[in-house]
PDB file of C-alpha atoms in Angstrom:
ATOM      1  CA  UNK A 220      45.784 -27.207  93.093  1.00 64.00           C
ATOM      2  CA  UNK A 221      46.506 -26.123  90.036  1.00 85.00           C
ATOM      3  CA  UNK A 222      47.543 -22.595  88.506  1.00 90.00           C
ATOM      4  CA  UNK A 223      46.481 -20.237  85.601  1.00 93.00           C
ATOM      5  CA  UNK A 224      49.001 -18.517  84.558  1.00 91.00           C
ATOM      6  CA  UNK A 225      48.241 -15.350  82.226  1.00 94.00           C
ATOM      7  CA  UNK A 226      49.760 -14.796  78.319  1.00 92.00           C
ATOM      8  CA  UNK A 227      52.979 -12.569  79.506  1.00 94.00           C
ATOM      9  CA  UNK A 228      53.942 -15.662  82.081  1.00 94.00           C
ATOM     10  CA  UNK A 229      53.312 -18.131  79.246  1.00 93.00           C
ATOM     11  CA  UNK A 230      55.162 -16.094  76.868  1.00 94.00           C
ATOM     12  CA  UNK A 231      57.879 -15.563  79.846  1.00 96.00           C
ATOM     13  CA  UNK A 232      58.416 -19.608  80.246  1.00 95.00           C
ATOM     14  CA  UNK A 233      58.249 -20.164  76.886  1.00 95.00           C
ATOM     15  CA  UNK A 234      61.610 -17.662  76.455  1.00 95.00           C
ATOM     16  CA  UNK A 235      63.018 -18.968  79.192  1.00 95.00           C
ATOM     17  CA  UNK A 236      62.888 -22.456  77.750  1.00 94.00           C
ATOM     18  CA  UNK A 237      64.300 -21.266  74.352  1.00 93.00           C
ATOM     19  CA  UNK A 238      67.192 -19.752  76.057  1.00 93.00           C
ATOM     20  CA  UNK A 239      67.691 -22.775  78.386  1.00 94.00           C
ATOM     21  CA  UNK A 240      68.070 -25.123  74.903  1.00 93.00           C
ATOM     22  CA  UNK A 241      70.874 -23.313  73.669  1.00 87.00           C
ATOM     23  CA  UNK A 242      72.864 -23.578  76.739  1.00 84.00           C
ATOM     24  CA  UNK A 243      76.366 -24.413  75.383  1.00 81.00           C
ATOM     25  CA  UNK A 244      78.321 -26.834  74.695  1.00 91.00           C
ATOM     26  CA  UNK A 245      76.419 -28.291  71.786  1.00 90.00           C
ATOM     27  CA  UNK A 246      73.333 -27.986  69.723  1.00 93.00           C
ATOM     28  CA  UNK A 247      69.757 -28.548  71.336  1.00 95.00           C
ATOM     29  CA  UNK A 248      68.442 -32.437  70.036  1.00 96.00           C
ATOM     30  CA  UNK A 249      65.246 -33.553  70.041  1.00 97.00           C
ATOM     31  CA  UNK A 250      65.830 -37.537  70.410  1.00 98.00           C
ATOM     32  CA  UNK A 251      63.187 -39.892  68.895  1.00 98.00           C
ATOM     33  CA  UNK A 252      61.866 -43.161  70.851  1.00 98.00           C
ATOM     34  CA  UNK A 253      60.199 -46.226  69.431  1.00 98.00           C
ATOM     35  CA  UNK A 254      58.675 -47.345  73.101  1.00 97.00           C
ATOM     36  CA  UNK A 255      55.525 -46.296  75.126  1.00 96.00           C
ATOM     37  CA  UNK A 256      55.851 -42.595  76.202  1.00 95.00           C
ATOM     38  CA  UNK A 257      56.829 -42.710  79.768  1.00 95.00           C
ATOM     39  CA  UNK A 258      55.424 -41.041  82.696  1.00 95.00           C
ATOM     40  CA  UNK A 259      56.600 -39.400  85.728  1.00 95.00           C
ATOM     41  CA  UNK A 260      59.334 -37.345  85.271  1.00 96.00           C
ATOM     42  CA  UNK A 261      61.696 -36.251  82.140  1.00 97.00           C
ATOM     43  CA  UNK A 262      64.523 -38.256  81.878  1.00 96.00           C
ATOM     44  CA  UNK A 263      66.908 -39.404  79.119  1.00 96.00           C
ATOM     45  CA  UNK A 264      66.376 -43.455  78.950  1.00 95.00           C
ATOM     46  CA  UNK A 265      68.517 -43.917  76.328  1.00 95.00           C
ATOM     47  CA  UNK A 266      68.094 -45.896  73.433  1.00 96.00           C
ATOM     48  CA  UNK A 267      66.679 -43.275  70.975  1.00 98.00           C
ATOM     49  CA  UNK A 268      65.862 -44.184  67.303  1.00 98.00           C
ATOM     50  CA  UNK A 269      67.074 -40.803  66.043  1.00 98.00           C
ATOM     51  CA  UNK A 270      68.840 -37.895  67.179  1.00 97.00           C
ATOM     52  CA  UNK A 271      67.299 -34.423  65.138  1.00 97.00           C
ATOM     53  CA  UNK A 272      69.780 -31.517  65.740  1.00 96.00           C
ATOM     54  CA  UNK A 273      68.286 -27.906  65.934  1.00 96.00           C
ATOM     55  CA  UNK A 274      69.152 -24.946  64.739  1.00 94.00           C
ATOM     56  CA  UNK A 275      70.926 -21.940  66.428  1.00 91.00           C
ATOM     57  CA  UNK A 276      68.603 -20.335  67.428  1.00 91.00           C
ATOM     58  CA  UNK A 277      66.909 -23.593  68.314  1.00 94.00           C
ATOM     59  CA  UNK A 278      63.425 -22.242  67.483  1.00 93.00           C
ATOM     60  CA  UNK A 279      61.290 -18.774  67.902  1.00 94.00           C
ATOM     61  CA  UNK A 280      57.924 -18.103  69.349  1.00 95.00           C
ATOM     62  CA  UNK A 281      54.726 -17.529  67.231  1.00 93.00           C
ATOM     63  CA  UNK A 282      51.531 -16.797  68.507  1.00 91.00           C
ATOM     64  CA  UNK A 283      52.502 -18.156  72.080  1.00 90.00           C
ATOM     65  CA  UNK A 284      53.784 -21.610  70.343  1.00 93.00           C
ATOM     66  CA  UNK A 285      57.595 -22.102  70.627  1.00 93.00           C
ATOM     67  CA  UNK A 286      58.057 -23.630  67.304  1.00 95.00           C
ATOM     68  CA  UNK A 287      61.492 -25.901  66.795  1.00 95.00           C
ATOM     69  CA  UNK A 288      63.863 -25.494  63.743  1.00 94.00           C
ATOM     70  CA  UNK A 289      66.087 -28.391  62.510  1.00 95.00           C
ATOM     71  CA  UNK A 290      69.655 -27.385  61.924  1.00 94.00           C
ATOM     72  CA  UNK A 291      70.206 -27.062  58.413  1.00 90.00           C
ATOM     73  CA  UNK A 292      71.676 -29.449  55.920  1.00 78.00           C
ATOM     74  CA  UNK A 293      71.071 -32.927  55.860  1.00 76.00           C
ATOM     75  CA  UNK A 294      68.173 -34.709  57.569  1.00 89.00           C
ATOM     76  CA  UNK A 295      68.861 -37.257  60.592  1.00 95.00           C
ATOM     77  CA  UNK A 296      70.005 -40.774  60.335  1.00 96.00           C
ATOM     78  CA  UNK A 297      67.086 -43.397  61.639  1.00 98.00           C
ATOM     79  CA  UNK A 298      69.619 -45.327  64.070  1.00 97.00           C
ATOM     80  CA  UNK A 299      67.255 -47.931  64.646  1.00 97.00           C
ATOM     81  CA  UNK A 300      63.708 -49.344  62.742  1.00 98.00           C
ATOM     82  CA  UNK A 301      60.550 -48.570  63.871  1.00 98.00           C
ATOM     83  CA  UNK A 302      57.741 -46.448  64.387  1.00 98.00           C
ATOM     84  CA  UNK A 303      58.308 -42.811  66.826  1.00 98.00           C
ATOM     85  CA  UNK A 304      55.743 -42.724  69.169  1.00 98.00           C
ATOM     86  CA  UNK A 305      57.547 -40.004  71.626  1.00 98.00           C
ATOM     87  CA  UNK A 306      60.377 -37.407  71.793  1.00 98.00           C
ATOM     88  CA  UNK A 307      62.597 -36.031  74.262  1.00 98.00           C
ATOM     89  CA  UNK A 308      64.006 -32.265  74.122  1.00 97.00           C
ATOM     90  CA  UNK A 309      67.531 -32.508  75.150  1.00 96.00           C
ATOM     91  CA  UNK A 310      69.402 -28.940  75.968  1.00 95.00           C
ATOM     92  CA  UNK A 311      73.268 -28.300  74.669  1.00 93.00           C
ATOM     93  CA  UNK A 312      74.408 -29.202  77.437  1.00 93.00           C
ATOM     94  CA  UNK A 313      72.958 -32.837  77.650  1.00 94.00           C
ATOM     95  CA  UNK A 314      69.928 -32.067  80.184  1.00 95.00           C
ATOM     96  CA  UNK A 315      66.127 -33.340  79.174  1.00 96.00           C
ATOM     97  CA  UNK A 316      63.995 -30.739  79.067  1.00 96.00           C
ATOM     98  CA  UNK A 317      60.605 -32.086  77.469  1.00 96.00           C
ATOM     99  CA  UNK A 318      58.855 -34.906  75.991  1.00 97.00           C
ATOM    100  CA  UNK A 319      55.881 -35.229  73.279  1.00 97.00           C
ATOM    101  CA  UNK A 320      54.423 -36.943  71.080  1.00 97.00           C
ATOM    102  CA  UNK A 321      55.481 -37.693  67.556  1.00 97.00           C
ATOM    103  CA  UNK A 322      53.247 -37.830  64.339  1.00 97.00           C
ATOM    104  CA  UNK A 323      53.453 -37.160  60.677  1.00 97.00           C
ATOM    105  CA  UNK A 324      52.736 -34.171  59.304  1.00 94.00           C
ATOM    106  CA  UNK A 325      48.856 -35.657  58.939  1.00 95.00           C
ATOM    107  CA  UNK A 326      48.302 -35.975  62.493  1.00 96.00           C
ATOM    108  CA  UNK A 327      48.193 -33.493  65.650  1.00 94.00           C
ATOM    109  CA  UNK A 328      51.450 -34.938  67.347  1.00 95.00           C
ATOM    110  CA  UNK A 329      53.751 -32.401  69.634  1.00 96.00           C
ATOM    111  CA  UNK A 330      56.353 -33.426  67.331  1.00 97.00           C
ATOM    112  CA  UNK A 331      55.814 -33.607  63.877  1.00 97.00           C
ATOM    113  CA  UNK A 332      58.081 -35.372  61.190  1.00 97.00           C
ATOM    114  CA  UNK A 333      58.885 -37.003  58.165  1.00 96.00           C
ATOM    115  CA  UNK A 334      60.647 -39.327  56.822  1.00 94.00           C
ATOM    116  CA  UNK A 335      58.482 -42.738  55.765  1.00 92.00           C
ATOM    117  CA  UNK A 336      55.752 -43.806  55.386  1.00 95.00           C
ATOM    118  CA  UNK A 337      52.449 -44.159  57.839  1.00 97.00           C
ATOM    119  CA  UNK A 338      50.675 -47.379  57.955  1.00 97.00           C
ATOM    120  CA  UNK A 339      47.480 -47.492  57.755  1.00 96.00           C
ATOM    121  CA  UNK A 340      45.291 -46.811  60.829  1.00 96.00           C
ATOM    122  CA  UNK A 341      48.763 -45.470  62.540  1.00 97.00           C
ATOM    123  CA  UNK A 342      49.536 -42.134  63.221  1.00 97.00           C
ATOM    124  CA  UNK A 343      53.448 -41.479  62.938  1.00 97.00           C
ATOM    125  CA  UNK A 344      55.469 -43.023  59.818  1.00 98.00           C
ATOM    126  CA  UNK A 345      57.618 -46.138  59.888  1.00 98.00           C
ATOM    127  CA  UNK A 346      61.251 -45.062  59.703  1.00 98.00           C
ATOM    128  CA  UNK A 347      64.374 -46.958  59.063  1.00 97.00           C
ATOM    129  CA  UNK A 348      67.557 -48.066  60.376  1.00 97.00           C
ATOM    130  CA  UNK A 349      69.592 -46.343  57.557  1.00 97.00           C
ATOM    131  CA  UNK A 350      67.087 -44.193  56.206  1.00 96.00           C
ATOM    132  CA  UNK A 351      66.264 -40.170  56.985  1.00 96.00           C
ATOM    133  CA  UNK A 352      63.789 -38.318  59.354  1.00 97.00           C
ATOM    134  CA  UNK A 353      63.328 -34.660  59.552  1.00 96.00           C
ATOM    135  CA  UNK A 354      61.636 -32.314  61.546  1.00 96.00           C
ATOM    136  CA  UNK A 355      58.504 -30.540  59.724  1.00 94.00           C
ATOM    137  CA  UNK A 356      56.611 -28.925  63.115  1.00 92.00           C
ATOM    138  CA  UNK A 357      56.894 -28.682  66.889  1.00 92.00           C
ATOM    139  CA  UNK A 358      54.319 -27.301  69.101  1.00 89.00           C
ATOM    140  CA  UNK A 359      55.232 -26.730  72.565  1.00 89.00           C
ATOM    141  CA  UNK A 360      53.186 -24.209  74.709  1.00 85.00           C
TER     142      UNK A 360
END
């Protein structure tokens, strides 16, 4: 079975989840992965290529889109090379919340960012160890 839920639920869930990301004691993350996006349910499996700090407030709602914002200053270290396929929304207090997928800025991904360059016929930008990402767009409904 499956529900439809109407725009003031939506809009409900979607503050709820903002709230839920600043729960203390840190700063809401979203982590990056190199691997396969898993399936099944949303855990933490650890070995993330970067770790993109948010904002506080972590985001804000537009049109029914909960759109992210990157804590300012500098951009996130790339802990590890590769390209992000997928990336997990980690609350202050540690607990995975979400996962989507990551593109560039080109592309349609969840999770949007920059930081290198996108090979041809790819979709998300080679980033490396060493090197910078940052956060450009988020789109979680």
């Amino acid at each position: 079975m499956s529900w439809t839920v109407s725009d003031a639920l939506a809009l409900a869930q979607l503050q709820a989840t903002l709230t839920r990301l600043g729960a203390a004691p840190g700063p809401a993350v979203l982590r990056l992965y190199t691997s396969t996006p898993p399936t099944g349910a949303v855990t933490d499996p650890g070995g993330h290529q970067a770790e993109i700090a948010l904002a506080s407030p972590p985001g804000a709602i537009t049109a029914g889109v909960l759109k992210l914002a990157m804590a300012g200053g500098a951009s996130a270290m790339v802990l590890a090379s590769g390209i992000p396929r997928w990336g997990l929304l980690v609350a202050g207090d540690g607990v995975p919340l979400a996962r989507g997928l990551v593109t560039d800025d080109a592309h349609a991904g969840d999770i949007r960012v920059a930081g290198g360059s996108t090979p041809a016929g790819d979709d998300s930008p080679q980033l490396y160890a060493g090197g910078l990402v940052a956060l450009t767009e988020t789109f979680l409904t």
